[in-house]
mmCIF file of C-alpha atoms in Angstrom:
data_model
loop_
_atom_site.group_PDB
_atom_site.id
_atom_site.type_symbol
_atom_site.label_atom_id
_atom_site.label_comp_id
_atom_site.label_asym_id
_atom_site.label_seq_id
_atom_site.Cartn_x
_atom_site.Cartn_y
_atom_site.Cartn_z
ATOM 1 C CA UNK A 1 88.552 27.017 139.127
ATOM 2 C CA UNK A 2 89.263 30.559 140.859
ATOM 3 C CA UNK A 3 87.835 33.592 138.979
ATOM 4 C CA UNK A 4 90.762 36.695 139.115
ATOM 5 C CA UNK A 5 89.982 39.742 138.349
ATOM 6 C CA UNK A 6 92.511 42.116 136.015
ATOM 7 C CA UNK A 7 92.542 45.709 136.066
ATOM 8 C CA UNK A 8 94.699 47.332 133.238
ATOM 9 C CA UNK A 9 95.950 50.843 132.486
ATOM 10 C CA UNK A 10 98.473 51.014 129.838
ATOM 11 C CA UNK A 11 99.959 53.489 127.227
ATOM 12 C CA UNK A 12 99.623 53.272 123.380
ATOM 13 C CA UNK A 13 100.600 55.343 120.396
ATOM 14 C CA UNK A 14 98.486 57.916 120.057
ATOM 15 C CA UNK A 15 98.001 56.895 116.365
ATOM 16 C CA UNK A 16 97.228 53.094 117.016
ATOM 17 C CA UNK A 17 93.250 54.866 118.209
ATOM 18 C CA UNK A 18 93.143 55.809 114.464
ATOM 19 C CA UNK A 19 92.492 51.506 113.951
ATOM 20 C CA UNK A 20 89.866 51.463 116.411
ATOM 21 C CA UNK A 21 86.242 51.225 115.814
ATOM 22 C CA UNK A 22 85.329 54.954 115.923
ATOM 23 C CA UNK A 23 81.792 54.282 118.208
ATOM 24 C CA UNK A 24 83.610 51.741 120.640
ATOM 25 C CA UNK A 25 86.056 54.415 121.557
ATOM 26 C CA UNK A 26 83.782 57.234 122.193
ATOM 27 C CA UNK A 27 81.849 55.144 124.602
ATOM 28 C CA UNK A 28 84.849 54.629 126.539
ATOM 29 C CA UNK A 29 85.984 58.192 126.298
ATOM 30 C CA UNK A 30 83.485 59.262 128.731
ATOM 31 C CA UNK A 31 80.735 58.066 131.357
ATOM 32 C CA UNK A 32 77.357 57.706 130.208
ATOM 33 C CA UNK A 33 75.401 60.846 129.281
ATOM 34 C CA UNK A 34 72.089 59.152 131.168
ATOM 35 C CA UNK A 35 71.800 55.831 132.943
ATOM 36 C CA UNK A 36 69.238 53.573 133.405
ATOM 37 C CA UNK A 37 66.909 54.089 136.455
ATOM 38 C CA UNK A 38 68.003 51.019 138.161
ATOM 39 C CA UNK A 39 71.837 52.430 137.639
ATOM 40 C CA UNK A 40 71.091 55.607 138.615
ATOM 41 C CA UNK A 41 69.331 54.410 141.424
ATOM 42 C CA UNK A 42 71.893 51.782 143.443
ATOM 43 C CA UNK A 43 74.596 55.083 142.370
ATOM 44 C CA UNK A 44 72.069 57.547 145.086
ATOM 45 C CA UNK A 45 72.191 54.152 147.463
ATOM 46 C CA UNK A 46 76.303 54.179 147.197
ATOM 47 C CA UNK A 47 76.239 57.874 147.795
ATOM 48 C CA UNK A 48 74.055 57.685 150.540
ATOM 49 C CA UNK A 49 76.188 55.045 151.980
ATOM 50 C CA UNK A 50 79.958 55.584 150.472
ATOM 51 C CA UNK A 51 81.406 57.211 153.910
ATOM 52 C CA UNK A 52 80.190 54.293 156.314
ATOM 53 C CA UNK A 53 82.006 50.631 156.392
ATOM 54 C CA UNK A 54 80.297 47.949 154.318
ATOM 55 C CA UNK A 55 82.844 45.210 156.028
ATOM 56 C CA UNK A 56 83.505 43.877 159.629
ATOM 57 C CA UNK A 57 86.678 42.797 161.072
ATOM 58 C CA UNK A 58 86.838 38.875 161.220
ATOM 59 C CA UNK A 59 86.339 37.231 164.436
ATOM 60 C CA UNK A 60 88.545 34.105 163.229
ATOM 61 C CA UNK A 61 90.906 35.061 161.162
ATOM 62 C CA UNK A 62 93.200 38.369 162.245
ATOM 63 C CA UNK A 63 93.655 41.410 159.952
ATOM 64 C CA UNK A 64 90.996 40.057 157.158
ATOM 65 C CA UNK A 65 87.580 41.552 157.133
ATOM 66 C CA UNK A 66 83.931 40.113 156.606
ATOM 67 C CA UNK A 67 81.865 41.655 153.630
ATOM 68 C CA UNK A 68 77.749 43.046 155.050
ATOM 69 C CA UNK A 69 75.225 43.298 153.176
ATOM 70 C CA UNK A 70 75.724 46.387 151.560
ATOM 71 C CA UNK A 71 79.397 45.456 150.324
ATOM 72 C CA UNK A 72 77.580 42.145 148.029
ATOM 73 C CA UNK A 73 74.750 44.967 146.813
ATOM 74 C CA UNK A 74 77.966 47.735 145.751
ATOM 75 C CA UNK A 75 80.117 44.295 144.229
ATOM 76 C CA UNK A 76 76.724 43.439 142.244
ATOM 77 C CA UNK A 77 76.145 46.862 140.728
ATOM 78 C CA UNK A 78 79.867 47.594 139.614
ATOM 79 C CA UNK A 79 79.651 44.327 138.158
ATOM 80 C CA UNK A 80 76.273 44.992 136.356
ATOM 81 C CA UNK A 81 77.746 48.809 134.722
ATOM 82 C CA UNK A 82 80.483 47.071 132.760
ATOM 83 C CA UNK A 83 79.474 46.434 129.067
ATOM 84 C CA UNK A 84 80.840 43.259 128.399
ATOM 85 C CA UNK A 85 79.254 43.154 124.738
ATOM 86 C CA UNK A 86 80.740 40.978 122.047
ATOM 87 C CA UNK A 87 82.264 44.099 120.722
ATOM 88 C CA UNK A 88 83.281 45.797 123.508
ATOM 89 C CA UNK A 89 85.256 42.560 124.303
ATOM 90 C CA UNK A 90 86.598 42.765 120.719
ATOM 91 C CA UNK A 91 87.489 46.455 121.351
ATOM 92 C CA UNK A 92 89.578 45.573 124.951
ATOM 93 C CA UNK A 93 91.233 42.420 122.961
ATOM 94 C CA UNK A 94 92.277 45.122 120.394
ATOM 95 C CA UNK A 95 93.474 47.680 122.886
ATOM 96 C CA UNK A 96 95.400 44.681 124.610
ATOM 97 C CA UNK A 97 97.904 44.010 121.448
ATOM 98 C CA UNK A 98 98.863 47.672 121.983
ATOM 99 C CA UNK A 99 100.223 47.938 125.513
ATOM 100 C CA UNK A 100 103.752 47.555 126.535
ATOM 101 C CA UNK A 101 105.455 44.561 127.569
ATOM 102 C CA UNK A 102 104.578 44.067 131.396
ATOM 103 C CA UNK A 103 107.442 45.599 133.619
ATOM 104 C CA UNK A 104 107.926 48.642 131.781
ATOM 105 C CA UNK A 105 106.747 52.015 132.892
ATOM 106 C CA UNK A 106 103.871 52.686 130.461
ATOM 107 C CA UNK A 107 101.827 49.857 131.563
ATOM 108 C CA UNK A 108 100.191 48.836 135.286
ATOM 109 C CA UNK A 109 98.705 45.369 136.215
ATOM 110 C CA UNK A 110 96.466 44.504 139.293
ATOM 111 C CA UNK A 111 95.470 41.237 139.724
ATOM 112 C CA UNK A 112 92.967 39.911 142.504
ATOM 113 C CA UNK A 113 91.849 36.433 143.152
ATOM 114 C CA UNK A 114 88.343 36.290 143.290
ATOM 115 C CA UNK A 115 87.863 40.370 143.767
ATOM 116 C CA UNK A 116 87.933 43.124 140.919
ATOM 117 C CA UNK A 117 90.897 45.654 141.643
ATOM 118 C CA UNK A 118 89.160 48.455 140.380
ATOM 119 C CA UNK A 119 85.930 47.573 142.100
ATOM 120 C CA UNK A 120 88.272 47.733 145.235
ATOM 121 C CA UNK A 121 89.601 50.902 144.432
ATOM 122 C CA UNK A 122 85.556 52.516 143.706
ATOM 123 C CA UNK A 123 84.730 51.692 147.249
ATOM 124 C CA UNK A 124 87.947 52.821 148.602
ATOM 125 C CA UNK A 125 87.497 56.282 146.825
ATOM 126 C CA UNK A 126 83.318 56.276 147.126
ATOM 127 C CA UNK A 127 80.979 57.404 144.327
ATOM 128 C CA UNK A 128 82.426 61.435 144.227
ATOM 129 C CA UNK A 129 86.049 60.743 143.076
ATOM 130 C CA UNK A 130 85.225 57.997 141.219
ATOM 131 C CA UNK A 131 83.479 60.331 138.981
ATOM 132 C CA UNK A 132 86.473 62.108 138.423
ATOM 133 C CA UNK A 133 88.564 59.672 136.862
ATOM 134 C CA UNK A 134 87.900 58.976 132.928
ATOM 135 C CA UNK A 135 85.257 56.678 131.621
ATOM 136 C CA UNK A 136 82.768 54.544 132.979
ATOM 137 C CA UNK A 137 83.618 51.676 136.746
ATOM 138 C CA UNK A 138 87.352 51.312 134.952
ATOM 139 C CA UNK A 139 87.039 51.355 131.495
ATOM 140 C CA UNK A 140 88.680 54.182 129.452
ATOM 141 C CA UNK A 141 90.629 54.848 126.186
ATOM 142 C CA UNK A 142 92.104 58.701 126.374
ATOM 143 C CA UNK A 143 94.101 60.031 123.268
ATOM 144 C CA UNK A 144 97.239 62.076 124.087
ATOM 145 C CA UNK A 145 95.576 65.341 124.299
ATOM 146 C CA UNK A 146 92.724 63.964 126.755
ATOM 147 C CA UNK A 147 95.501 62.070 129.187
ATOM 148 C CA UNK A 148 97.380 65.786 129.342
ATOM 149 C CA UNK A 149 93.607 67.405 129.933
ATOM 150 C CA UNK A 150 92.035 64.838 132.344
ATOM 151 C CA UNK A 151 95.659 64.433 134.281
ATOM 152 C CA UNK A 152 95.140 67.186 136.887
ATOM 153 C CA UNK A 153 91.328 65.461 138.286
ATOM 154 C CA UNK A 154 93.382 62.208 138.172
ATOM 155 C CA UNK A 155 96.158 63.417 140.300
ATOM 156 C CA UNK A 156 93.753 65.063 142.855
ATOM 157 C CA UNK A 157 91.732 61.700 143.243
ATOM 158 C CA UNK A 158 94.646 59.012 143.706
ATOM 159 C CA UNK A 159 96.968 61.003 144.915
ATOM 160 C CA UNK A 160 96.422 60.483 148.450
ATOM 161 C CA UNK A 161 98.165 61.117 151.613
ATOM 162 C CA UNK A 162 97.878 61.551 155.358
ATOM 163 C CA UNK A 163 94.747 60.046 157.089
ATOM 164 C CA UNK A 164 92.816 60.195 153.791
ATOM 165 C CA UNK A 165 95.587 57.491 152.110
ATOM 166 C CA UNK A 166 95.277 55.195 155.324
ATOM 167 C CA UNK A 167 91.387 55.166 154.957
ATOM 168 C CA UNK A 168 92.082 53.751 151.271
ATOM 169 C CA UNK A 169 94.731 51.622 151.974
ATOM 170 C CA UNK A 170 92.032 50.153 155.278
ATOM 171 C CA UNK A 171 89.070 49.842 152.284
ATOM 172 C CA UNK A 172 90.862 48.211 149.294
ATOM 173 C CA UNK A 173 91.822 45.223 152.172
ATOM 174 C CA UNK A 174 88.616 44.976 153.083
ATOM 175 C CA UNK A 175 87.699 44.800 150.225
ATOM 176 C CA UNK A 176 90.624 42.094 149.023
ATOM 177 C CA UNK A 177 90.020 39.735 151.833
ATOM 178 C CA UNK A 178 86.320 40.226 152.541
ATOM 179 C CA UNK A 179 85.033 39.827 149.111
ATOM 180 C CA UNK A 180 88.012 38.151 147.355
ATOM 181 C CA UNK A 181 91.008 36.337 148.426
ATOM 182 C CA UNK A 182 94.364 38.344 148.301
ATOM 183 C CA UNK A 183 95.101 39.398 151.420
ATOM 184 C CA UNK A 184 98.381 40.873 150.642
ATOM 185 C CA UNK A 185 97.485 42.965 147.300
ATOM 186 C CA UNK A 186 99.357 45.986 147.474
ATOM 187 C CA UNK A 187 97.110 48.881 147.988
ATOM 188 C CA UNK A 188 99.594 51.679 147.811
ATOM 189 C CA UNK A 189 100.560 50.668 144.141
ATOM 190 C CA UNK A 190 96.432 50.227 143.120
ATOM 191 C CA UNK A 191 96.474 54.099 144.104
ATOM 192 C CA UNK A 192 100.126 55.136 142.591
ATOM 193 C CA UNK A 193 100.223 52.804 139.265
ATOM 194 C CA UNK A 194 97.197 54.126 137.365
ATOM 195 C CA UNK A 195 98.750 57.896 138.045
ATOM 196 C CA UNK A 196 102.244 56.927 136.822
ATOM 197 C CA UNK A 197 101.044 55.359 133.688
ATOM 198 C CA UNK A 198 98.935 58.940 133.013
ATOM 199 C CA UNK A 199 102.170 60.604 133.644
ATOM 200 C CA UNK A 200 104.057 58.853 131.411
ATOM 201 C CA UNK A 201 102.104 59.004 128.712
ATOM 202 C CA UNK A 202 101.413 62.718 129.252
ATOM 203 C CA UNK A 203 105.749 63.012 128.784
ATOM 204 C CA UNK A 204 106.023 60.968 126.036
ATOM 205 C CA UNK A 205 102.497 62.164 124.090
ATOM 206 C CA UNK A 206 101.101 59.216 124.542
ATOM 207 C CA UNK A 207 97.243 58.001 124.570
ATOM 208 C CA UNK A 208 96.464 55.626 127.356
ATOM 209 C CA UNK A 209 93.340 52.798 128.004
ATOM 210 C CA UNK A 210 92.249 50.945 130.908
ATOM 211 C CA UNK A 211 89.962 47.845 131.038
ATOM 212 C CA UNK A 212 88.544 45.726 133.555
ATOM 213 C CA UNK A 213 89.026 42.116 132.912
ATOM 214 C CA UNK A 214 87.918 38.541 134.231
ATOM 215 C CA UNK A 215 89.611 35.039 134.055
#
């Protein structure tokens, strides 16, 4: 069976945090304060590497692209930063019963066969801007006054245009059809949907969470 990866960022009442295991949502708040030296060691390889291509164009089959090396070794280290803990899956299940219904505004779905949308999104951005967005490789749980705060960096590192937006756009399919299967994800709405959800829930005071997921 085909393993699709789920990235989520959706808005919830600011009170519904108050129900939340207390230490679960703190480490989501923010990136770690240290890392491992195997983390923090494949994160100076990424830098080293983020501005040069990590896929090929396929020889057989137009407009897909061919993951190197280097694009298995940056898939395997996303992969290995997410904390997928007993009760970190216990917190995302909890954060889950608090989103919207899908197809309204405070809530934004991307769904990959056999890729991770957000992991698509990281090497699209590289290392620097990913450290601008909240949390820690996709994870995140903001309260109101944190989405207002942390909305400006957001803006600045998704909201792309010009050359710069056609670069990301290029990555995320290379990504899509060189490491998963979905050649015809929509790019433009991995960039935009994350930032609309923020500025909802900045307009209507609301908190906001994001979670990488696997089925």
């Amino acid at each position: 069976m085909s393993v699709t990866g789920v990235w989520i960022v959706g808005a919830l009442p600011d009170e519904a945090l108050r129900d939340l295991p207390r230490a679960a949502v703190q480490g989501l708040s923010s990136a770690p304060l240290s890392m491992p030296e195997d983390v923090s060691g494949e994160l100076a390889w990424w830098e080293s590497r983020a501005k040069e291509s990590m896929f090929r164009k396929s020889a057989t089959s137009p407009g897909s692209w061919r993951a190197e090396e280097d694009a298995f070794r940056l898939h395997a280290f996303l992969d290995a930063c997410r904390d997928d803990s007993e009760e970190m899956e216990a917190l995302r299940d909890a954060v889950m019963d608090r989103f919207p219904p899908h197809g309204e505004e405070g809530l934004f779905a991307a769904v990959a066969r056999k890729a991770c949308p957000f992991s698509a999104l990281a090497y699209a951005l590289g290392p620097d801007a990913v450290r601008r967005l909240p949390g820690w490789v996709g994870d995140f749980l903001l309260d109101a006054e944190q989405v207002r705060a942390r909305l400006p960096a957001v803006a600045a590192t998704l909201d792309l245009t010009g050359a710069r937006r056609r670069d990301a756009v290029e990555r995320i399919h290379a990504w899509m059809t060189g490491l998963g299967d979905d050649p015809h994800h929509d790019a433009d709405e991995l960039l935009d949907g994350p930032l609309r959800v923020l500025r909802h829930a900045a307009h209507t005071g609301q908190a906001v969470a994001a979670q990488v997921r696997w089925y």
